[in-house]
Amino acid sequence: MTKIIRIKDIAEMANVSMGTVDRVIHNRGKVSEDALKKVLEVLEQINYKPNLIARTLSSSKTQRLAVLLPDADLDPFWRSSILGIRQAYSEHNQFGVAVSEYLFDPYSGDSFREQARKALEWQPDGILLAPTLRQEALAFAEACQTNQIPLVCFNTHINELAMLSFIGQDLHQSGRVAAELMAMMASPGTILVTHIGEQVQNSVHIGAKETGFREFMAQKGRNHFEVITVQLASPTSPDFENSLAQTLETHPHTKGIYVTTSKAYEIARTLEKLGKTHVCLIGYDLIDDNLTYLRSGTINSLIHQNSDRQGFLGISYLTDYLVFQKPIPALRYLPLSIVTRENLDSYLSNIDFSQ
Amino acid sequence: MTKIIRIKDIAEMANVSMGTVDRVIHNRGKVSEDALKKVLEVLEQINYKPNLIARTLSSSKTQRLAVLLPDADLDPFWRSSILGIRQAYSEHNQFGVAVSEYLFDPYSGDSFREQARKALEWQPDGILLAPTLRQEALAFAEACQTNQIPLVCFNTHINELAMLSFIGQDLHQSGRVAAELMAMMASPGTILVTHIGEQVQNSVHIGAKETGFREFMAQKGRNHFEVITVQLASPTSPDFENSLAQTLETHPHTKGIYVTTSKAYEIARTLEKLGKTHVCLIGYDLIDDNLTYLRSGTINSLIHQNSDRQGFLGISYLTDYLVFQKPIPALRYLPLSIVTRENLDSYLSNIDFSQ
DNA sequence: TTGTACGCGTTATCAA
DNA sequence: TTGATAACGCGTACAA
């Protein structure tokens, strides 16, 4: 039971006032050589840990956090991120944080720039960003830097982008996990890899998953599998179904399909129509459409990106950084969760974070 | 931007003093009918949320949390629980909680009673318990109840035990997940189920996993698998190896082994000696010995109980309940995480909880 | 029964 | 450059 050391105690030990100690600790200057030395000496000896409770109570400035992410109505993938963000907000707003959401069209540069402008206009103290568009994100990050606003990114990693922290998953390893699952579940034959629903801009992003997938298959696939990358028509176009049917005809020994995006349900729907549900289908993310087909068995497994947790951690990190002045990790990879029919419910019941 | 409503504000609105408002909110009595009514009226209209920061700063009473769990030196399974507990402590001790650990021998009633006694002697405000021994735990829970000490349990669920909250996993579903994995990975043949390392007391505990396993196999196993429960010699005895070898001889078509405890490494070690690593082995928990064999491929998959998270949540729940007076869930099932060679590292890098 | 005043540890302000 | 002091919102002890 070591008693707590307060600023007041330090002041007494160093024979100075609390104000001086405060100035030294936060090095705000305006301290004489002499006083500085005395205080530092005491600080060396004892292990001062500031009382964060008292600090937040005192400096009751509310920190404004702007969140920039795609509109979930345009891509359901983002629904769970928002849930995590709101959950974090509801847990942290008592520490004096305000969160404002700016939703953009994930494929429209104009939309992004518009929302980014609004976000900066709000004069936030921190920003959480899902950088779906490379060029636009880079420009925005620069704006943040010149404005001295800390930036945390999630979901999509962009190398050259300067940020405080990134929260997401290891895409390369994620591809390996998918391949491992495929090798476990599919019969020997042809495996299709498709990036349905993704834009060209994200080629790096996508490449990592495919590279990981192929790497595993080359190392551990025992030559049982032939991996072929296919480009399908957009799922919104009427050609989509034909395009898939034709691909399957071209590759009659197709035993598995790896969808590197959250759009596996589009494939599943068509496979059911074509009566080809025996094909082993692996995709990403626990969005409603995917769950339907995971339950019916057409989708065999989903890799869970923990998007809810990504959002939650994003807000938590910014709060820690701004409110509590805690150090936060520069990189946080979340687990590559393997979800099947049998453990699905155990994940769904954990979408809340109350801890 | 709704401004914060303080007790002072309520007092002004109701034309009473802060003291009166305080008495009403915490219903400590000593309030006249008249004043009570006025304050309640205001409270109805506005949505008062007490400032938890100020509350904890003010009432600087430290809450004492006693933790009762098995000594990790006697069973490595408990190592990660402790890590989670300590992590939670390090994050919450600024809110004025003190944690004291009481470690017992998981198979000794005497040891448990001894530690339980010490724990109560410490006069804790809340208790976190891993109830490995049924009878002893029930008696202890009663003692807690008569002493009015809130009790949270984790890992092992005991039905009749009165507690504030339970944190663990759905054992029956866990068995189903194991079976699903087995059906994916093992060739048709005999599957052994073994409860190695568990005591008879926990038959209910164990039964749920096996029931789930058999249920899945009966429903979805397509008669490919014959499930047989085997009782092996204790892994500490010299007979262990022989006992397993003999079992494998008795069941020559053995294609898989499901170990319902964290002791899969004992089987793995022997399988390697016997040169039978082709047998599909599924077990529980990311303890070091298991990881070695998961990496070497002798163990095919581990179901992760998130024991670290269990401990973390246990402390968090008690803190929420005692310090912040928040409601906490009566039951929290954690995900049934499927861990393979490829996604293992993504779990290991997440043993910290900094959020 | 009611109201007031002090303390929790820190930050911020202001006079010296 | 310093030190004293008033907030921050709540709990509590004590006086009215």
XYZ file of C-alpha atoms (C1' of nucleotides) in Angstrom:
742
model
C 0.000 0.000 0.000
C 2.318 2.761 -1.197
C 0.736 6.130 -0.584
C 0.075 8.344 -3.527
C 2.537 11.116 -4.294
C 0.907 14.365 -5.288
C 2.257 17.486 -6.861
C 1.891 19.096 -3.489
C 4.219 16.511 -1.966
C 6.824 17.125 -4.615
C 6.560 20.850 -4.028
C 7.223 20.398 -0.329
C 10.135 18.055 -0.918
C 11.742 20.501 -3.336
C 10.925 23.588 -1.277
C 9.065 25.264 -4.096
C 5.436 25.927 -4.864
C 2.993 23.650 -6.661
C 2.968 26.022 -9.575
C 6.672 25.571 -10.140
C 6.409 21.818 -10.018
C 3.580 21.966 -12.518
C 5.659 24.091 -14.846
C 8.563 21.685 -14.632
C 6.474 18.586 -15.204
C 4.814 20.047 -18.261
C 7.932 21.967 -19.165
C 6.170 25.189 -19.824
C 9.351 27.145 -19.102
C 9.494 30.179 -16.854
C 11.443 28.303 -14.221
C 14.786 29.349 -12.818
C 17.798 27.100 -13.207
C 17.874 26.655 -9.497
C 14.253 25.646 -9.040
C 14.362 23.397 -12.094
C 17.284 21.496 -10.676
C 15.662 21.019 -7.284
C 12.443 19.716 -8.766
C 14.157 17.403 -11.219
C 16.168 15.953 -8.393
C 13.046 15.031 -6.495
C 11.415 13.650 -9.629
C 14.414 11.395 -10.162
C 14.031 9.875 -6.758
C 10.309 9.323 -6.610
C 8.051 7.841 -9.214
C 5.416 10.434 -9.855
C 2.257 9.216 -11.554
C -0.221 11.990 -12.229
C -3.783 11.394 -11.143
C -5.625 11.226 -14.434
C -8.981 11.525 -12.752
C -8.060 14.820 -11.209
C -6.489 15.972 -14.428
C -9.570 15.369 -16.544
C -11.801 16.885 -13.917
C -9.717 20.005 -13.787
C -8.968 20.686 -17.406
C -12.544 20.216 -18.454
C -11.982 21.174 -22.050
C -13.989 18.877 -24.306
C -11.934 17.202 -26.977
C -13.583 17.097 -30.386
C -13.090 13.949 -32.398
C -14.054 13.955 -36.061
C -14.709 10.592 -37.687
C -14.418 10.253 -41.452
C -15.685 7.001 -42.917
C -17.876 5.706 -45.731
C -21.626 5.835 -45.448
C -22.904 2.423 -44.374
C -25.967 2.925 -46.541
C -23.702 2.862 -49.562
C -21.622 -0.078 -48.350
C -22.978 -2.190 -45.480
C -19.459 -3.201 -44.584
C -19.083 -0.010 -42.588
C -22.117 -0.576 -40.409
C -20.215 -2.377 -37.695
C -17.420 0.186 -37.625
C -19.949 2.829 -36.745
C -21.399 0.680 -33.996
C -17.965 0.355 -32.446
C -17.359 4.071 -32.735
C -20.648 4.907 -31.052
C -20.028 2.385 -28.330
C -16.642 3.912 -27.601
C -18.217 7.332 -27.577
C -20.875 6.325 -25.097
C -18.190 4.961 -22.816
C -15.832 7.904 -23.137
C -18.043 10.950 -23.374
C -17.944 11.271 -19.601
C -14.277 12.137 -20.025
C -15.287 15.090 -22.100
C -15.033 13.935 -25.697
C -17.400 14.923 -28.455
C -17.618 12.836 -31.612
C -18.914 14.010 -34.938
C -19.361 11.653 -37.901
C -18.664 12.637 -41.487
C -19.898 10.042 -43.962
C -18.750 9.937 -47.544
C -19.291 7.871 -50.650
C -16.381 5.416 -50.570
C -15.841 5.674 -54.318
C -16.292 9.391 -54.840
C -13.338 11.704 -54.459
C -15.661 14.691 -54.500
C -17.751 13.292 -51.714
C -14.656 12.617 -49.652
C -13.201 16.065 -50.149
C -16.519 17.646 -49.264
C -16.805 15.750 -45.992
C -13.129 16.228 -45.187
C -13.612 19.957 -45.581
C -16.575 19.934 -43.225
C -14.663 17.868 -40.714
C -11.762 20.312 -40.614
C -14.183 23.210 -40.423
C -15.477 21.784 -37.183
C -11.962 22.295 -35.794
C -11.501 18.894 -34.234
C -8.743 18.007 -31.774
C -8.319 14.566 -33.304
C -9.412 12.656 -36.389
C -10.297 9.040 -37.062
C -10.143 8.138 -40.723
C -10.962 5.182 -42.957
C -8.779 6.038 -45.953
C -10.529 4.213 -48.772
C -9.252 6.532 -51.456
C -5.501 6.720 -51.631
C -4.825 10.070 -53.274
C -7.512 11.915 -51.378
C -6.430 10.408 -48.083
C -2.833 11.453 -48.619
C -3.853 15.016 -49.318
C -6.081 15.050 -46.268
C -3.351 13.645 -44.041
C -1.121 16.484 -45.105
C -3.786 18.977 -44.181
C -4.036 17.353 -40.777
C -0.307 17.585 -40.335
C -0.125 21.264 -41.164
C -3.037 21.877 -38.803
C -1.327 19.833 -36.104
C -4.300 17.536 -35.704
C -3.466 13.981 -34.637
C -4.732 11.389 -37.115
C -5.606 7.758 -36.490
C -6.469 5.483 -39.421
C -8.252 2.160 -39.518
C -9.146 -0.644 -41.886
C -7.080 0.398 -44.887
C -3.370 0.848 -44.511
C -1.626 3.394 -46.686
C 2.095 3.257 -46.430
C 3.259 6.767 -47.060
C 0.524 8.306 -44.956
C 1.718 9.997 -41.786
C -0.418 9.012 -38.837
C -0.335 8.531 -35.115
C -1.643 4.997 -35.223
C -3.099 2.388 -37.539
C -5.686 -0.192 -36.538
C -6.489 -3.006 -38.908
C -5.411 -6.424 -39.947
C -2.412 -8.065 -41.516
C -3.673 -8.536 -45.064
C -0.919 -10.828 -46.204
C -1.413 -13.148 -43.281
C -5.133 -12.900 -43.808
C -4.671 -14.356 -47.275
C -2.663 -17.205 -45.786
C -5.434 -17.980 -43.319
C -7.946 -18.077 -46.171
C -5.712 -20.470 -48.068
C -5.274 -22.661 -45.036
C -9.044 -22.887 -44.682
C -9.463 -23.560 -48.360
C -6.909 -26.360 -48.245
C -8.794 -27.861 -45.306
C -12.222 -27.704 -46.863
C -11.987 -27.869 -50.628
C -11.285 -30.927 -52.729
C -8.241 -30.781 -54.993
C -8.907 -28.768 -58.131
C -9.127 -25.193 -59.314
C -9.475 -22.304 -56.862
C -10.684 -18.924 -58.057
C -9.603 -15.695 -56.442
C -11.795 -12.673 -57.039
C -11.664 -9.085 -55.861
C -15.258 -8.287 -56.630
C -16.469 -4.845 -55.633
C -13.059 -3.256 -55.176
C -11.669 -0.351 -57.104
C -8.408 -0.307 -58.976
C -6.967 2.265 -56.602
C -6.711 -0.309 -53.895
C -4.615 -2.694 -55.893
C -1.923 -2.719 -53.218
C -4.453 -3.427 -50.534
C -5.903 -6.320 -52.495
C -2.579 -7.599 -53.697
C -1.436 -8.425 -50.193
C -4.310 -10.822 -49.585
C -3.830 -12.598 -52.866
C -0.085 -12.823 -52.407
C -0.552 -14.389 -48.995
C -3.100 -16.813 -50.404
C -0.852 -17.915 -53.230
C 2.173 -18.117 -50.968
C 0.444 -20.577 -48.674
C -0.851 -22.645 -51.552
C 2.613 -22.838 -53.086
C 4.182 -23.861 -49.772
C 1.541 -26.111 -48.298
C -0.929 -26.854 -51.047
C 0.873 -30.056 -52.120
C 0.073 -29.163 -55.719
C -3.534 -30.057 -55.065
C -4.743 -26.658 -56.115
C -4.503 -24.490 -59.168
C -5.056 -20.858 -58.214
C -6.570 -18.559 -60.822
C -7.413 -14.899 -60.445
C -10.638 -13.888 -62.128
C -12.168 -10.531 -62.871
C -15.947 -10.637 -62.701
C -18.450 -8.061 -63.883
C -19.700 -5.608 -61.272
C -22.351 -7.218 -59.077
C -24.641 -4.298 -59.843
C -24.578 -5.051 -63.552
C -26.962 -7.568 -65.130
C -23.956 -9.353 -66.591
C -22.711 -10.463 -63.210
C -24.495 -13.797 -63.108
C -23.481 -14.733 -66.635
C -19.944 -13.667 -66.038
C -19.675 -16.029 -63.068
C -21.443 -18.870 -64.886
C -19.106 -18.515 -67.792
C -16.053 -18.484 -65.577
C -17.191 -21.696 -63.966
C -17.629 -23.253 -67.389
C -14.167 -22.170 -68.411
C -12.805 -23.768 -65.241
C -14.915 -26.893 -64.817
C -12.792 -28.242 -61.966
C -13.449 -25.253 -59.727
C -13.632 -26.464 -56.141
C -13.307 -23.206 -54.292
C -13.700 -19.446 -54.552
C -11.838 -16.947 -52.411
C -13.477 -13.531 -52.325
C -11.032 -10.980 -50.950
C -13.760 -8.463 -50.143
C -16.969 -8.431 -48.131
C -19.014 -9.275 -51.220
C -19.011 -13.067 -50.952
C -22.814 -12.960 -50.687
C -23.011 -11.848 -54.303
C -21.186 -14.982 -55.368
C -23.195 -17.118 -52.954
C -26.486 -15.883 -54.324
C -25.443 -16.753 -57.843
C -23.981 -20.116 -56.862
C -27.319 -21.040 -55.331
C -29.098 -20.051 -58.507
C -26.690 -22.113 -60.549
C -27.012 -25.044 -58.192
C -23.274 -25.048 -57.557
C -23.304 -24.791 -53.780
C -20.749 -27.562 -53.432
C -18.061 -25.057 -54.367
C -16.167 -24.038 -51.218
C -16.687 -20.329 -50.681
C -14.567 -18.177 -48.366
C -15.028 -14.469 -47.840
C -14.805 -11.620 -45.352
C -16.882 -9.872 -42.744
C -19.981 -10.553 -40.737
C -22.410 -8.410 -42.663
C -26.011 -9.540 -42.774
C -26.020 -10.751 -46.352
C -22.985 -12.883 -45.719
C -24.462 -14.369 -42.566
C -27.494 -15.648 -44.425
C -25.310 -17.688 -46.730
C -22.948 -18.782 -43.984
C -25.958 -20.171 -42.150
C -27.288 -21.883 -45.269
C -23.877 -23.390 -45.879
C -23.199 -21.807 -49.254
C -20.506 -19.686 -47.693
C -18.199 -22.056 -45.831
C -16.256 -19.577 -43.780
C -15.805 -15.878 -43.227
C -12.753 -14.121 -41.928
C -13.850 -11.510 -39.449
C -12.095 -8.179 -39.630
C -13.397 -7.030 -36.252
C -14.460 -3.783 -37.836
C -16.520 -2.934 -34.786
C -13.453 -3.265 -32.638
C -11.427 -1.217 -35.100
C -13.818 1.682 -34.707
C -13.962 1.227 -30.971
C -10.201 1.226 -30.632
C -9.856 4.212 -32.939
C -11.922 6.391 -30.645
C -10.325 4.885 -27.560
C -6.841 5.613 -28.816
C -7.660 9.215 -29.593
C -9.236 9.617 -26.180
C -6.210 8.116 -24.477
C -3.919 10.358 -26.438
C -5.794 13.620 -26.081
C -7.498 13.300 -22.718
C -5.172 11.105 -20.725
C -2.008 11.864 -22.631
C -1.160 8.210 -22.706
C 1.140 6.741 -25.338
C -0.695 4.689 -27.932
C 0.654 1.977 -30.234
C 1.606 3.010 -33.748
C 0.242 -0.242 -35.145
C -2.447 -2.527 -33.889
C -3.304 -5.667 -35.824
C -6.493 -7.337 -34.711
C -7.038 -11.108 -34.683
C -7.821 -12.871 -37.942
C -10.963 -14.522 -36.656
C -12.197 -17.589 -38.450
C -15.974 -17.682 -38.417
C -17.975 -20.764 -39.316
C -21.562 -21.770 -38.891
C -20.938 -23.177 -35.450
C -19.046 -20.334 -33.824
C -20.876 -17.511 -35.570
C -23.310 -16.862 -32.744
C -20.512 -16.604 -30.225
C -19.186 -13.691 -32.255
C -22.516 -12.017 -32.775
C -23.236 -11.949 -29.070
C -20.010 -10.046 -28.586
C -20.712 -7.010 -30.682
C -20.985 -4.982 -27.520
C -17.820 -3.972 -25.769
C -18.992 -3.253 -22.278
C -15.849 -3.739 -20.358
C -23.493 20.210 -27.716
C -25.751 19.719 -24.694
C -24.216 21.376 -21.675
C -23.581 19.261 -18.646
C -26.178 19.306 -15.890
C -24.703 19.333 -12.426
C -26.244 18.740 -9.052
C -25.959 22.453 -8.511
C -28.140 23.090 -11.562
C -30.790 20.697 -10.350
C -30.734 22.376 -6.960
C -31.364 25.763 -8.529
C -34.130 24.440 -10.734
C -35.888 22.854 -7.778
C -35.230 25.726 -5.408
C -33.475 23.562 -2.870
C -29.881 23.096 -1.814
C -27.312 20.769 -3.343
C -27.415 18.673 -0.217
C -31.092 17.950 -0.660
C -30.630 16.948 -4.258
C -27.825 14.663 -3.242
C -30.024 13.024 -0.619
C -32.788 12.462 -3.130
C -30.529 11.029 -5.810
C -28.970 8.558 -3.432
C -32.203 8.226 -1.468
C -30.615 8.565 1.900
C -33.880 9.815 3.381
C -34.157 12.911 5.599
C -35.993 14.801 2.919
C -39.406 16.413 3.338
C -42.282 15.327 1.145
C -42.315 18.731 -0.384
C -38.654 18.903 -1.299
C -38.663 15.336 -2.526
C -41.461 16.065 -4.915
C -39.819 19.175 -6.300
C -36.524 17.433 -6.940
C -38.136 14.367 -8.479
C -40.079 16.617 -10.799
C -36.896 18.190 -12.098
C -35.196 14.825 -12.384
C -38.087 13.587 -14.505
C -37.630 16.398 -16.963
C -33.899 16.424 -17.349
C -31.599 13.524 -17.876
C -29.084 13.734 -15.092
C -25.874 11.800 -15.612
C -23.541 12.027 -12.654
C -19.942 12.933 -13.435
C -18.122 9.733 -12.610
C -14.777 11.458 -12.738
C -15.761 13.861 -10.032
C -17.383 11.109 -8.028
C -14.299 8.914 -7.952
C -12.049 11.854 -7.237
C -14.194 12.916 -4.350
C -15.050 9.684 -2.599
C -11.507 8.460 -2.602
C -12.335 5.207 -0.870
C -10.366 2.391 -2.462
C -12.412 -0.633 -3.421
C -10.723 -3.902 -2.561
C -11.083 -6.705 -5.063
C -10.073 -10.208 -4.031
C -9.262 -12.657 -6.802
C -9.455 -16.376 -6.122
C -8.053 -18.629 -8.806
C -5.764 -21.631 -9.232
C -2.021 -21.201 -9.074
C -0.646 -21.047 -12.607
C 2.448 -22.905 -11.441
C 0.250 -25.901 -10.750
C -1.735 -25.593 -13.987
C -0.358 -23.343 -16.735
C -3.855 -22.869 -18.066
C -4.406 -20.100 -15.550
C -1.406 -18.063 -16.588
C -3.301 -15.995 -19.128
C -6.190 -15.321 -16.755
C -3.759 -13.691 -14.374
C -2.294 -11.588 -17.150
C -5.754 -10.297 -17.985
C -6.474 -9.585 -14.347
C -3.251 -7.640 -13.899
C -3.826 -5.718 -17.098
C -7.276 -4.713 -15.920
C -5.829 -3.725 -12.587
C -3.181 -1.540 -14.158
C -5.851 0.225 -16.159
C -8.291 0.639 -13.306
C -6.166 1.306 -10.263
C -6.340 5.006 -10.998
C -10.021 4.735 -10.152
C -9.087 3.566 -6.702
C -9.260 -0.203 -6.832
C -6.885 -2.531 -5.074
C -6.541 -6.131 -6.217
C -5.225 -8.985 -4.128
C -4.646 -12.444 -5.577
C -5.301 -15.652 -3.669
C -3.935 -18.689 -5.469
C -5.010 -22.206 -4.643
C -4.333 -25.739 -5.783
C -7.148 -26.408 -8.253
C -7.629 -29.959 -6.990
C -7.294 -29.446 -3.271
C -10.344 -28.548 -1.227
C -8.142 -27.695 1.724
C -6.052 -25.343 -0.306
C -9.146 -23.625 -1.622
C -10.724 -23.219 1.786
C -7.490 -21.854 3.168
C -7.193 -19.199 0.471
C -10.892 -18.408 0.606
C -10.553 -17.754 4.305
C -7.623 -15.427 3.747
C -9.515 -13.619 1.027
C -12.491 -12.940 3.266
C -10.196 -11.922 6.072
C -8.912 -9.149 3.848
C -12.451 -7.758 3.876
C -12.819 -7.177 0.163
C -15.581 -5.129 -1.427
C -15.882 -7.545 -4.339
C -14.643 -10.998 -5.312
C -13.627 -12.601 -8.589
C -13.678 -16.384 -8.461
C -12.704 -19.302 -10.681
C -14.844 -22.017 -9.112
C -12.987 -25.172 -10.065
C -14.291 -27.164 -7.149
C -18.035 -27.393 -7.031
C -18.812 -28.077 -3.375
C -16.231 -25.680 -2.037
C -17.318 -22.950 -4.403
C -20.944 -23.288 -3.361
C -20.052 -22.974 0.288
C -17.866 -19.956 -0.444
C -20.585 -18.273 -2.481
C -22.906 -18.591 0.466
C -20.346 -16.960 2.702
C -20.104 -14.109 0.227
C -23.829 -13.716 0.202
C -24.137 -13.536 3.978
C -21.302 -11.012 4.018
C -22.985 -9.024 1.276
C -19.940 -9.170 -0.954
C -20.672 -9.131 -4.677
C -19.264 -12.170 -6.474
C -18.282 -12.536 -10.114
C -17.282 -15.948 -11.487
C -15.373 -16.889 -14.597
C -14.307 -19.904 -16.639
C -16.363 -22.570 -14.890
C -20.095 -22.207 -14.660
C -21.886 -23.654 -11.669
C -25.609 -23.544 -11.988
C -26.905 -23.236 -8.465
C -24.244 -20.726 -7.486
C -25.551 -17.249 -6.751
C -23.456 -14.607 -8.426
C -23.584 -11.176 -9.903
C -22.161 -12.190 -13.235
C -20.568 -15.078 -15.082
C -17.910 -14.750 -17.768
C -16.951 -17.769 -19.794
C -17.855 -19.733 -22.835
C -20.743 -21.821 -24.086
C -19.353 -25.302 -23.556
C -21.967 -27.145 -25.529
C -21.470 -24.929 -28.546
C -17.759 -25.221 -28.043
C -18.070 -28.973 -28.529
C -20.006 -28.376 -31.726
C -17.264 -26.117 -33.062
C -14.673 -28.781 -32.294
C -16.758 -31.345 -34.159
C -17.199 -29.030 -37.106
C -13.431 -28.604 -37.304
C -12.887 -32.305 -36.941
C -15.329 -33.053 -39.751
C -13.471 -30.558 -41.922
C -10.008 -31.866 -41.252
C -10.133 -35.570 -40.402
C -10.650 -38.448 -42.796
C -13.634 -40.695 -42.130
C -12.967 -43.134 -39.309
C -12.849 -43.307 -35.541
C -12.685 -40.152 -33.433
C -11.584 -40.352 -29.824
C -12.833 -37.968 -27.165
C -10.758 -37.643 -24.036
C -11.073 -35.550 -20.914
C -7.492 -35.947 -19.826
C -6.441 -34.033 -16.758
C -9.917 -33.264 -15.456
C -11.382 -34.402 -12.192
C -14.609 -36.282 -11.738
C -16.220 -33.335 -9.966
C -16.411 -31.448 -13.194
C -18.372 -34.099 -15.015
C -21.122 -31.624 -15.841
C -18.618 -29.151 -17.177
C -16.997 -31.749 -19.359
C -20.222 -33.399 -20.349
C -21.443 -30.303 -22.135
C -18.488 -30.250 -24.505
C -18.812 -33.918 -25.351
C -22.562 -33.672 -25.807
C -22.123 -30.808 -28.218
C -19.456 -32.706 -30.086
C -21.577 -35.813 -30.454
C -24.652 -33.800 -31.338
C -22.885 -32.190 -34.279
C -21.439 -35.480 -35.458
C -24.845 -37.130 -35.328
C -26.458 -34.273 -37.256
C -23.784 -33.338 -39.738
C -21.216 -36.113 -39.636
C -22.850 -38.066 -42.484
C -21.978 -41.269 -40.642
C -18.362 -40.751 -41.580
C -17.258 -40.776 -37.978
C -17.506 -43.147 -35.067
C -17.114 -41.241 -31.799
C -15.638 -43.078 -28.843
C -14.949 -41.689 -25.398
C -11.728 -42.897 -23.868
C -10.302 -42.652 -20.384
C -6.536 -42.359 -20.406
C -4.103 -42.720 -17.540
C -3.040 -39.490 -15.867
C -0.377 -37.715 -17.919
C 1.810 -37.588 -14.821
C 1.882 -41.353 -14.543
C 4.410 -43.444 -16.471
C 1.520 -45.463 -17.877
C 0.235 -42.562 -19.908
C 2.150 -43.289 -23.063
C 1.264 -46.965 -23.049
C -2.313 -46.243 -22.289
C -2.587 -44.043 -25.378
C -0.656 -46.485 -27.561
C -2.923 -49.286 -26.510
C -6.040 -47.253 -27.169
C -4.801 -46.525 -30.680
C -4.224 -50.216 -31.226
C -7.695 -51.058 -30.009
C -9.083 -48.477 -32.445
C -6.864 -48.820 -35.500
C -9.003 -46.541 -37.632
C -8.520 -43.564 -35.357
C -8.400 -40.429 -37.503
C -8.899 -37.779 -34.881
C -8.649 -36.992 -31.177
C -10.670 -34.334 -29.413
C -9.169 -33.270 -26.109
C -11.751 -31.353 -24.089
C -9.147 -29.805 -21.805
C -6.011 -27.735 -22.222
C -3.840 -30.857 -22.149
C -3.683 -31.619 -25.857
C 0.084 -31.189 -25.709
C 0.359 -34.363 -23.651
C -1.323 -36.310 -26.441
C 0.698 -34.475 -29.081
C 3.985 -35.339 -27.431
C 3.075 -38.997 -27.350
C 1.717 -39.025 -30.883
C 5.041 -37.682 -32.099
C 6.870 -40.400 -30.226
C 4.602 -43.022 -31.716
C 4.956 -41.515 -35.175
C 1.207 -41.061 -35.456
C 1.141 -37.350 -36.231
C -1.318 -37.859 -39.076
C -4.082 -38.169 -36.487
C -6.095 -34.942 -36.427
C -5.742 -33.390 -32.989
C -8.010 -30.677 -31.621
C -7.724 -29.146 -28.175
C -8.108 -26.007 -26.107
C -6.188 -22.941 -25.069
C -3.107 -21.079 -26.174
C -0.718 -22.272 -23.508
C 2.915 -22.535 -24.468
C 3.094 -26.307 -24.669
C 0.123 -26.379 -26.982
C 1.565 -23.694 -29.219
C 4.700 -25.717 -29.856
C 2.659 -28.554 -31.266
C 0.276 -26.297 -33.128
C 3.273 -24.816 -34.882
C 4.769 -28.215 -35.643
C 1.422 -29.343 -37.028
C 0.789 -32.183 -34.599
C -2.029 -30.204 -33.070
C -4.297 -29.139 -35.921
C -6.387 -26.579 -34.155
C -7.006 -25.055 -30.762
C -10.162 -23.469 -29.510
C -9.230 -20.338 -27.638
C -11.123 -19.692 -24.434
C -9.953 -16.086 -24.207
C -8.985 -16.704 -20.612
C -7.036 -13.476 -20.562
C -10.118 -11.573 -21.562
C -12.158 -13.458 -18.973
C -9.895 -12.229 -16.212
C -9.794 -8.751 -17.656
C -13.560 -8.534 -17.862
C -13.971 -9.958 -14.379
C -12.029 -7.105 -12.838
C -13.630 -4.586 -15.168
C -17.113 -5.705 -14.218
C -16.408 -5.453 -10.538
C -14.914 -2.005 -11.025
C -17.915 -0.871 -13.005
C -20.238 -2.214 -10.386
C -18.477 -0.926 -7.296
C -16.830 2.264 -8.462
C -19.105 3.503 -11.195
C -22.259 1.811 -10.024
C -22.997 0.694 -13.545
C -25.202 -2.305 -14.283
C -23.247 -5.310 -15.513
C -24.451 -8.293 -17.569
C -25.369 -11.432 -15.645
C -23.858 -13.616 -18.355
C -21.116 -12.961 -20.826
C -20.092 -15.638 -23.285
C -16.865 -14.907 -25.104
C -16.178 -15.886 -28.722
C -15.234 -19.462 -29.516
C -12.083 -18.558 -31.373
C -10.667 -21.069 -33.804
C -6.903 -20.916 -33.795
C -4.756 -22.526 -36.462
C -1.149 -22.264 -37.425
C -1.808 -19.351 -39.736
C -3.865 -17.090 -37.495
C -2.093 -17.944 -34.247
C 0.224 -14.963 -34.327
C -2.645 -12.574 -34.833
C -4.015 -13.790 -31.509
C -0.734 -13.730 -29.683
C -0.126 -10.118 -30.603
C -3.423 -9.274 -28.984
C -2.773 -10.485 -25.493
C -2.626 -6.910 -24.387
C -5.875 -5.089 -23.977
C -4.878 -1.489 -24.169
C -8.072 0.076 -25.204
C -34.933 18.436 7.840
C -31.902 21.670 5.425
C -27.906 24.151 3.785
C -22.965 25.142 3.743
C -18.261 24.355 3.450
C -14.314 21.608 2.796
C -11.495 18.091 0.377
C -10.144 14.987 -3.608
C -5.418 16.267 -7.252
C -4.836 18.901 -11.059
C -4.841 22.915 -14.124
C -5.095 27.787 -14.985
C -5.079 32.530 -13.691
C -3.228 36.440 -11.644
C -1.048 39.286 -8.549
C 3.400 39.854 -6.593
C 10.062 33.908 -12.288
C 7.173 32.653 -8.438
C 3.442 31.310 -5.324
C -1.230 31.529 -3.860
C -5.810 30.491 -5.076
C -9.996 29.544 -7.635
C -12.182 26.348 -10.358
C -13.731 21.174 -11.998
C -18.358 18.176 -9.809
C -19.268 15.320 -6.241
C -19.467 13.274 -1.438
C -19.634 14.139 3.277
C -19.360 16.051 7.731
C -21.301 19.386 10.430
C -23.746 23.339 11.662
C -28.197 25.579 11.552
